[in-house]
Structure formats: C-alpha cells, structure tokens
Amino acid sequence: MMNEKLRTEAADHLFAAILELRDREECYNFFEDLCTVNELMSLSQRFEVASMLRDHETYLKIAEKTGASTATISRVRRSLIYGNDGYDMLLGRIEEKEKNNNTQSD
C-alpha cells in the first residue's frame, strides 16, 4: 500500500501528466525539465540496481556497473522485498515485452 502522505492532489496531477507521455523522446523532454541531471541519474540508477538485483547480481557487481553505494543498493533491495511491487511490475512487463519481441524476430 502506497504511503498515504504521497497521495496528494499534486502527485495525482504529476502522475496524470506522466501517463500522457507518448514515447521515449517525450519522456526525455519532460523529465529533463522536471528533474535536475543528478535527480534523473539517481532515479535511473535505482531502476538499474533493481533490475540487477532481480537478476541476482552481487552487490559488488552492481556497485561496479552502476556506481551505486551499498546503502542505495540496500534501499532498493528493501523496496523489492517489502515495497509495493512497483519495480517488479515494470521490470516484469519489460522482460515480457523483450521476450515477445525476440520471439517475433526469430
């Protein structure tokens, strides 16, 4: 269950806007305006860490590849285990899409 403190009218407005993005280029344009470079790099780093944790990579390999600290890796791991399954939901969809694309190109 999402933290109720996050469920605000402003957050609803932001998420509604994100859901209107049509492609990767629009995502880049919007998030570049919305976030600082460091914020966007932190978000993308956490997503990469989650993906690698799901693939059972070691903390050492994850830290080497992403530059994430062990604290960040641990925080993402806690989210994967005790969170709202957001990472798993999206990473599962991405894996399924890639699997379908590979099947179609065979």
GROMACS .gro file of N, CA and C in nm:
model
  318
    1MET      N    1   0.084  -0.118   0.000
    1MET     CA    2   0.000   0.000   0.000
    1MET      C    3   0.088   0.124   0.000
    2MET      N    4   0.062   0.213  -0.092
    2MET     CA    5   0.142   0.334  -0.103
    2MET      C    6   0.126   0.421   0.021
    3ASN      N    7   0.232   0.484   0.061
    3ASN     CA    8   0.231   0.577   0.171
    3ASN      C    9   0.127   0.685   0.143
    4GLU      N   10   0.030   0.698   0.233
    4GLU     CA   11  -0.080   0.794   0.213
    4GLU      C   12  -0.031   0.938   0.207
    5LYS      N   13   0.086   0.967   0.266
    5LYS     CA   14   0.141   1.103   0.259
    5LYS      C   15   0.177   1.140   0.115
    6LEU      N   16   0.201   1.038   0.031
    6LEU     CA   17   0.236   1.063  -0.108
    6LEU      C   18   0.113   1.090  -0.195
    7ARG      N   19  -0.002   1.047  -0.148
    7ARG     CA   20  -0.126   1.061  -0.226
    7ARG      C   21  -0.183   1.200  -0.207
    8THR      N   22  -0.131   1.292  -0.286
    8THR     CA   23  -0.176   1.430  -0.280
    8THR      C   24  -0.233   1.470  -0.415
    9GLU      N   25  -0.300   1.580  -0.417
    9GLU     CA   26  -0.352   1.632  -0.543
    9GLU      C   27  -0.238   1.663  -0.640
   10ALA      N   28  -0.129   1.717  -0.586
   10ALA     CA   29  -0.013   1.749  -0.670
   10ALA      C   30   0.048   1.623  -0.730
   11ALA      N   31   0.060   1.516  -0.650
   11ALA     CA   32   0.115   1.390  -0.702
   11ALA      C   33   0.021   1.331  -0.807
   12ASP      N   34  -0.110   1.336  -0.781
   12ASP     CA   35  -0.207   1.289  -0.880
   12ASP      C   36  -0.191   1.364  -1.012
   13HIS      N   37  -0.171   1.495  -1.003
   13HIS     CA   38  -0.154   1.579  -1.123
   13HIS      C   39  -0.027   1.539  -1.198
   14LEU      N   40   0.082   1.518  -1.125
   14LEU     CA   41   0.209   1.477  -1.185
   14LEU      C   42   0.194   1.342  -1.255
   15PHE      N   43   0.135   1.244  -1.187
   15PHE     CA   44   0.121   1.111  -1.245
   15PHE      C   45   0.029   1.112  -1.366
   16ALA      N   46  -0.075   1.193  -1.362
   16ALA     CA   47  -0.163   1.206  -1.478
   16ALA      C   48  -0.083   1.262  -1.597
   17ALA      N   49   0.004   1.357  -1.570
   17ALA     CA   50   0.088   1.414  -1.677
   17ALA      C   51   0.182   1.308  -1.733
   18ILE      N   52   0.245   1.231  -1.646
   18ILE     CA   53   0.338   1.126  -1.690
   18ILE      C   54   0.265   1.025  -1.778
   19LEU      N   55   0.144   0.991  -1.741
   19LEU     CA   56   0.066   0.894  -1.819
   19LEU      C   57   0.030   0.947  -1.958
   20GLU      N   58   0.043   1.076  -1.980
   20GLU     CA   59   0.017   1.135  -2.113
   20GLU      C   60   0.138   1.132  -2.205
   21LEU      N   61   0.255   1.097  -2.153
   21LEU     CA   62   0.375   1.091  -2.237
   21LEU      C   63   0.360   0.978  -2.338
   22ARG      N   64   0.395   1.006  -2.463
   22ARG     CA   65   0.367   0.911  -2.572
   22ARG      C   66   0.485   0.826  -2.614
   23ASP      N   67   0.607   0.875  -2.591
   23ASP     CA   68   0.723   0.799  -2.635
   23ASP      C   69   0.845   0.839  -2.552
   24ARG      N   70   0.955   0.771  -2.578
   24ARG     CA   71   1.078   0.794  -2.502
   24ARG      C   72   1.127   0.938  -2.516
   25GLU      N   73   1.118   0.994  -2.635
   25GLU     CA   74   1.164   1.131  -2.657
   25GLU      C   75   1.084   1.229  -2.571
   26GLU      N   76   0.953   1.210  -2.564
   26GLU     CA   77   0.870   1.295  -2.478
   26GLU      C   78   0.910   1.277  -2.332
   27CYS      N   79   0.944   1.155  -2.292
   27CYS     CA   80   0.991   1.129  -2.156
   27CYS      C   81   1.119   1.208  -2.128
   28TYR      N   82   1.213   1.199  -2.220
   28TYR     CA   83   1.337   1.275  -2.202
   28TYR      C   84   1.308   1.424  -2.188
   29ASN      N   85   1.226   1.479  -2.275
   29ASN     CA   86   1.196   1.622  -2.270
   29ASN      C   87   1.129   1.662  -2.139
   30PHE      N   88   1.029   1.584  -2.097
   30PHE     CA   89   0.957   1.617  -1.975
   30PHE      C   90   1.045   1.603  -1.851
   31PHE      N   91   1.114   1.489  -1.839
   31PHE     CA   92   1.194   1.466  -1.719
   31PHE      C   93   1.316   1.557  -1.714
   32GLU      N   94   1.368   1.598  -1.828
   32GLU     CA   95   1.479   1.695  -1.827
   32GLU      C   96   1.432   1.829  -1.773
   33ASP      N   97   1.308   1.865  -1.805
   33ASP     CA   98   1.251   1.989  -1.750
   33ASP      C   99   1.216   1.973  -1.602
   34LEU      N  100   1.167   1.856  -1.564
   34LEU     CA  101   1.119   1.833  -1.428
   34LEU      C  102   1.231   1.814  -1.327
   35CYS      N  103   1.334   1.740  -1.365
   35CYS     CA  104   1.439   1.698  -1.271
   35CYS      C  105   1.572   1.764  -1.303
   36THR      N  106   1.656   1.771  -1.200
   36THR     CA  107   1.794   1.807  -1.225
   36THR      C  108   1.861   1.684  -1.287
   37VAL      N  109   1.977   1.704  -1.345
   37VAL     CA  110   2.052   1.592  -1.401
   37VAL      C  111   2.080   1.489  -1.292
   38ASN      N  112   2.121   1.535  -1.172
   38ASN     CA  113   2.152   1.442  -1.063
   38ASN      C  114   2.029   1.365  -1.018
   39GLU      N  115   1.913   1.430  -1.012
   39GLU     CA  116   1.790   1.360  -0.973
   39GLU      C  117   1.756   1.251  -1.074
   40LEU      N  118   1.764   1.284  -1.200
   40LEU     CA  119   1.732   1.187  -1.305
   40LEU      C  120   1.833   1.072  -1.305
   41MET      N  121   1.959   1.102  -1.284
   41MET     CA  122   2.061   0.997  -1.277
   41MET      C  123   2.036   0.907  -1.157
   42SER      N  124   1.995   0.964  -1.044
   42SER     CA  125   1.966   0.884  -0.925
   42SER      C  126   1.847   0.792  -0.948
   43LEU      N  127   1.742   0.843  -1.012
   43LEU     CA  128   1.625   0.761  -1.042
   43LEU      C  129   1.661   0.646  -1.136
   44SER      N  130   1.734   0.678  -1.242
   44SER     CA  131   1.770   0.574  -1.339
   44SER      C  132   1.868   0.474  -1.277
   45GLN      N  133   1.956   0.520  -1.189
   45GLN     CA  134   2.048   0.430  -1.121
   45GLN      C  135   1.971   0.331  -1.034
   46ARG      N  136   1.872   0.380  -0.958
   46ARG     CA  137   1.793   0.291  -0.872
   46ARG      C  138   1.719   0.186  -0.953
   47PHE      N  139   1.666   0.228  -1.068
   47PHE     CA  140   1.594   0.133  -1.153
   47PHE      C  141   1.689   0.026  -1.206
   48GLU      N  142   1.810   0.066  -1.244
   48GLU     CA  143   1.911  -0.029  -1.291
   48GLU      C  144   1.952  -0.124  -1.178
   49VAL      N  145   1.967  -0.070  -1.058
   49VAL     CA  146   2.001  -0.154  -0.942
   49VAL      C  147   1.891  -0.257  -0.919
   50ALA      N  148   1.765  -0.215  -0.926
   50ALA     CA  149   1.653  -0.308  -0.907
   50ALA      C  150   1.656  -0.420  -1.010
   51SER      N  151   1.684  -0.384  -1.133
   51SER     CA  152   1.691  -0.484  -1.240
   51SER      C  153   1.801  -0.585  -1.213
   52MET      N  154   1.916  -0.536  -1.171
   52MET     CA  155   2.029  -0.625  -1.144
   52MET      C  156   2.003  -0.712  -1.021
   53LEU      N  157   1.937  -0.656  -0.918
   53LEU     CA  158   1.903  -0.736  -0.801
   53LEU      C  159   1.806  -0.848  -0.838
   54ARG      N  160   1.710  -0.818  -0.925
   54ARG     CA  161   1.616  -0.921  -0.971
   54ARG      C  162   1.688  -1.031  -1.046
   55ASP      N  163   1.799  -0.995  -1.111
   55ASP     CA  164   1.879  -1.094  -1.183
   55ASP      C  165   1.982  -1.161  -1.092
   56HIS      N  166   1.972  -1.137  -0.961
   56HIS     CA  167   2.057  -1.200  -0.859
   56HIS      C  168   2.205  -1.164  -0.872
   57GLU      N  169   2.232  -1.042  -0.919
   57GLU     CA  170   2.371  -0.995  -0.925
   57GLU      C  171   2.420  -0.962  -0.784
   58THR      N  172   2.550  -0.969  -0.764
   58THR     CA  173   2.607  -0.937  -0.633
   58THR      C  174   2.613  -0.786  -0.613
   59TYR      N  175   2.617  -0.745  -0.485
   59TYR     CA  176   2.631  -0.603  -0.454
   59TYR      C  177   2.756  -0.546  -0.521
   60LEU      N  178   2.864  -0.622  -0.519
   60LEU     CA  179   2.989  -0.575  -0.577
   60LEU      C  180   2.974  -0.548  -0.726
   61LYS      N  181   2.914  -0.641  -0.799
   61LYS     CA  182   2.895  -0.622  -0.942
   61LYS      C  183   2.801  -0.504  -0.970
   62ILE      N  184   2.696  -0.493  -0.890
   62ILE     CA  185   2.601  -0.382  -0.908
   62ILE      C  186   2.672  -0.249  -0.882
   63ALA      N  187   2.748  -0.242  -0.775
   63ALA     CA  188   2.821  -0.118  -0.742
   63ALA      C  189   2.919  -0.082  -0.853
   64GLU      N  190   2.990  -0.182  -0.904
   64GLU     CA  191   3.087  -0.157  -1.011
   64GLU      C  192   3.019  -0.106  -1.138
   65LYS      N  193   2.906  -0.168  -1.176
   65LYS     CA  194   2.840  -0.132  -1.301
   65LYS      C  195   2.765   0.001  -1.292
   66THR      N  196   2.697   0.024  -1.177
   66THR     CA  197   2.609   0.141  -1.167
   66THR      C  198   2.670   0.258  -1.092
   67GLY      N  199   2.772   0.231  -1.012
   67GLY     CA  200   2.828   0.336  -0.927
   67GLY      C  201   2.746   0.360  -0.802
   68ALA      N  202   2.644   0.278  -0.778
   68ALA     CA  203   2.558   0.294  -0.660
   68ALA      C  204   2.632   0.253  -0.534
   69SER      N  205   2.602   0.322  -0.427
   69SER     CA  206   2.659   0.286  -0.297
   69SER      C  207   2.588   0.162  -0.244
   70THR      N  208   2.651   0.096  -0.148
   70THR     CA  209   2.586  -0.019  -0.087
   70THR      C  210   2.458   0.024  -0.014
   71ALA      N  211   2.455   0.146   0.038
   71ALA     CA  212   2.333   0.197   0.103
   71ALA      C  213   2.219   0.207   0.003
   72THR      N  214   2.248   0.256  -0.117
   72THR     CA  215   2.146   0.266  -0.221
   72THR      C  216   2.100   0.127  -0.264
   73ILE      N  217   2.194   0.037  -0.283
   73ILE     CA  218   2.159  -0.099  -0.323
   73ILE      C  219   2.071  -0.163  -0.216
   74SER      N  220   2.105  -0.145  -0.089
   74SER     CA  221   2.025  -0.200   0.021
   74SER      C  222   1.885  -0.139   0.024
   75ARG      N  223   1.876  -0.009   0.000
   75ARG     CA  224   1.745   0.058   0.000
   75ARG      C  225   1.657   0.003  -0.112
   76VAL      N  226   1.715  -0.015  -0.230
   76VAL     CA  227   1.639  -0.070  -0.343
   76VAL      C  228   1.599  -0.215  -0.312
   77ARG      N  229   1.688  -0.291  -0.252
   77ARG     CA  230   1.658  -0.429  -0.216
   77ARG      C  231   1.541  -0.435  -0.119
   78ARG      N  232   1.540  -0.344  -0.020
   78ARG     CA  233   1.427  -0.339   0.074
   78ARG      C  234   1.297  -0.309   0.001
   79SER      N  235   1.303  -0.219  -0.096
   79SER     CA  236   1.182  -0.187  -0.175
   79SER      C  237   1.135  -0.309  -0.254
   80LEU      N  238   1.229  -0.384  -0.309
   80LEU     CA  239   1.192  -0.506  -0.383
   80LEU      C  240   1.126  -0.608  -0.292
   81ILE      N  241   1.174  -0.619  -0.169
   81ILE     CA  242   1.122  -0.720  -0.077
   81ILE      C  243   0.995  -0.673  -0.006
   82TYR      N  244   0.996  -0.549   0.044
   82TYR     CA  245   0.889  -0.503   0.131
   82TYR      C  246   0.803  -0.392   0.069
   83GLY      N  247   0.835  -0.351  -0.052
   83GLY     CA  248   0.766  -0.237  -0.113
   83GLY      C  249   0.632  -0.274  -0.176
   84ASN      N  250   0.589  -0.193  -0.267
   84ASN     CA  251   0.458  -0.206  -0.332
   84ASN      C  252   0.463  -0.283  -0.463
   85ASP      N  253   0.574  -0.349  -0.491
   85ASP     CA  254   0.593  -0.430  -0.612
   85ASP      C  255   0.598  -0.347  -0.740
   86GLY      N  256   0.626  -0.218  -0.727
   86GLY     CA  257   0.635  -0.132  -0.845
   86GLY      C  258   0.750  -0.170  -0.937
   87TYR      N  259   0.867  -0.195  -0.877
   87TYR     CA  260   0.981  -0.237  -0.958
   87TYR      C  261   0.949  -0.367  -1.030
   88ASP      N  262   0.900  -0.466  -0.954
   88ASP     CA  263   0.872  -0.598  -1.013
   88ASP      C  264   0.768  -0.588  -1.125
   89MET      N  265   0.666  -0.505  -1.104
   89MET     CA  266   0.561  -0.490  -1.204
   89MET      C  267   0.621  -0.440  -1.337
   90LEU      N  268   0.697  -0.332  -1.329
   90LEU     CA  269   0.751  -0.274  -1.452
   90LEU      C  270   0.862  -0.358  -1.513
   91LEU      N  271   0.951  -0.410  -1.430
   91LEU     CA  272   1.058  -0.493  -1.485
   91LEU      C  273   1.002  -0.620  -1.547
   92GLY      N  274   0.897  -0.675  -1.488
   92GLY     CA  275   0.831  -0.792  -1.546
   92GLY      C  276   0.769  -0.759  -1.681
   93ARG      N  277   0.707  -0.643  -1.692
   93ARG     CA  278   0.648  -0.602  -1.820
   93ARG      C  279   0.756  -0.583  -1.926
   94ILE      N  280   0.867  -0.524  -1.887
   94ILE     CA  281   0.977  -0.503  -1.981
   94ILE      C  282   1.032  -0.637  -2.028
   95GLU      N  283   1.052  -0.730  -1.935
   95GLU     CA  284   1.102  -0.863  -1.971
   95GLU      C  285   1.006  -0.933  -2.066
   96GLU      N  286   0.878  -0.925  -2.038
   96GLU     CA  287   0.777  -0.989  -2.123
   96GLU      C  288   0.778  -0.928  -2.263
   97LYS      N  289   0.788  -0.796  -2.270
   97LYS     CA  290   0.791  -0.728  -2.399
   97LYS      C  291   0.915  -0.769  -2.478
   98GLU      N  292   1.031  -0.776  -2.412
   98GLU     CA  293   1.154  -0.817  -2.479
   98GLU      C  294   1.143  -0.961  -2.526
   99LYS      N  295   1.085  -1.047  -2.445
   99LYS     CA  296   1.067  -1.187  -2.482
   99LYS      C  297   0.976  -1.198  -2.605
  100ASN      N  298   0.868  -1.122  -2.605
  100ASN     CA  299   0.777  -1.123  -2.722
  100ASN      C  300   0.844  -1.069  -2.846
  101ASN      N  301   0.925  -0.963  -2.831
  101ASN     CA  302   0.997  -0.907  -2.947
  101ASN      C  303   1.098  -1.006  -3.001
  102ASN      N  304   1.166  -1.080  -2.912
  102ASN     CA  305   1.263  -1.181  -2.958
  102ASN      C  306   1.194  -1.297  -3.026
  103THR      N  307   1.078  -1.334  -2.977
  103THR     CA  308   1.002  -1.445  -3.038
  103THR      C  309   0.954  -1.406  -3.177
  104GLN      N  310   0.912  -1.280  -3.192
  104GLN     CA  311   0.862  -1.235  -3.323
  104GLN      C  312   0.973  -1.224  -3.425
  105SER      N  313   1.096  -1.193  -3.380
  105SER     CA  314   1.206  -1.177  -3.475
  105SER      C  315   1.276  -1.308  -3.510
  106ASP      N  316   1.241  -1.416  -3.439
  106ASP     CA  317   1.303  -1.547  -3.469
  106ASP      C  318   1.246  -1.608  -3.595
   0.00000   0.00000   0.00000
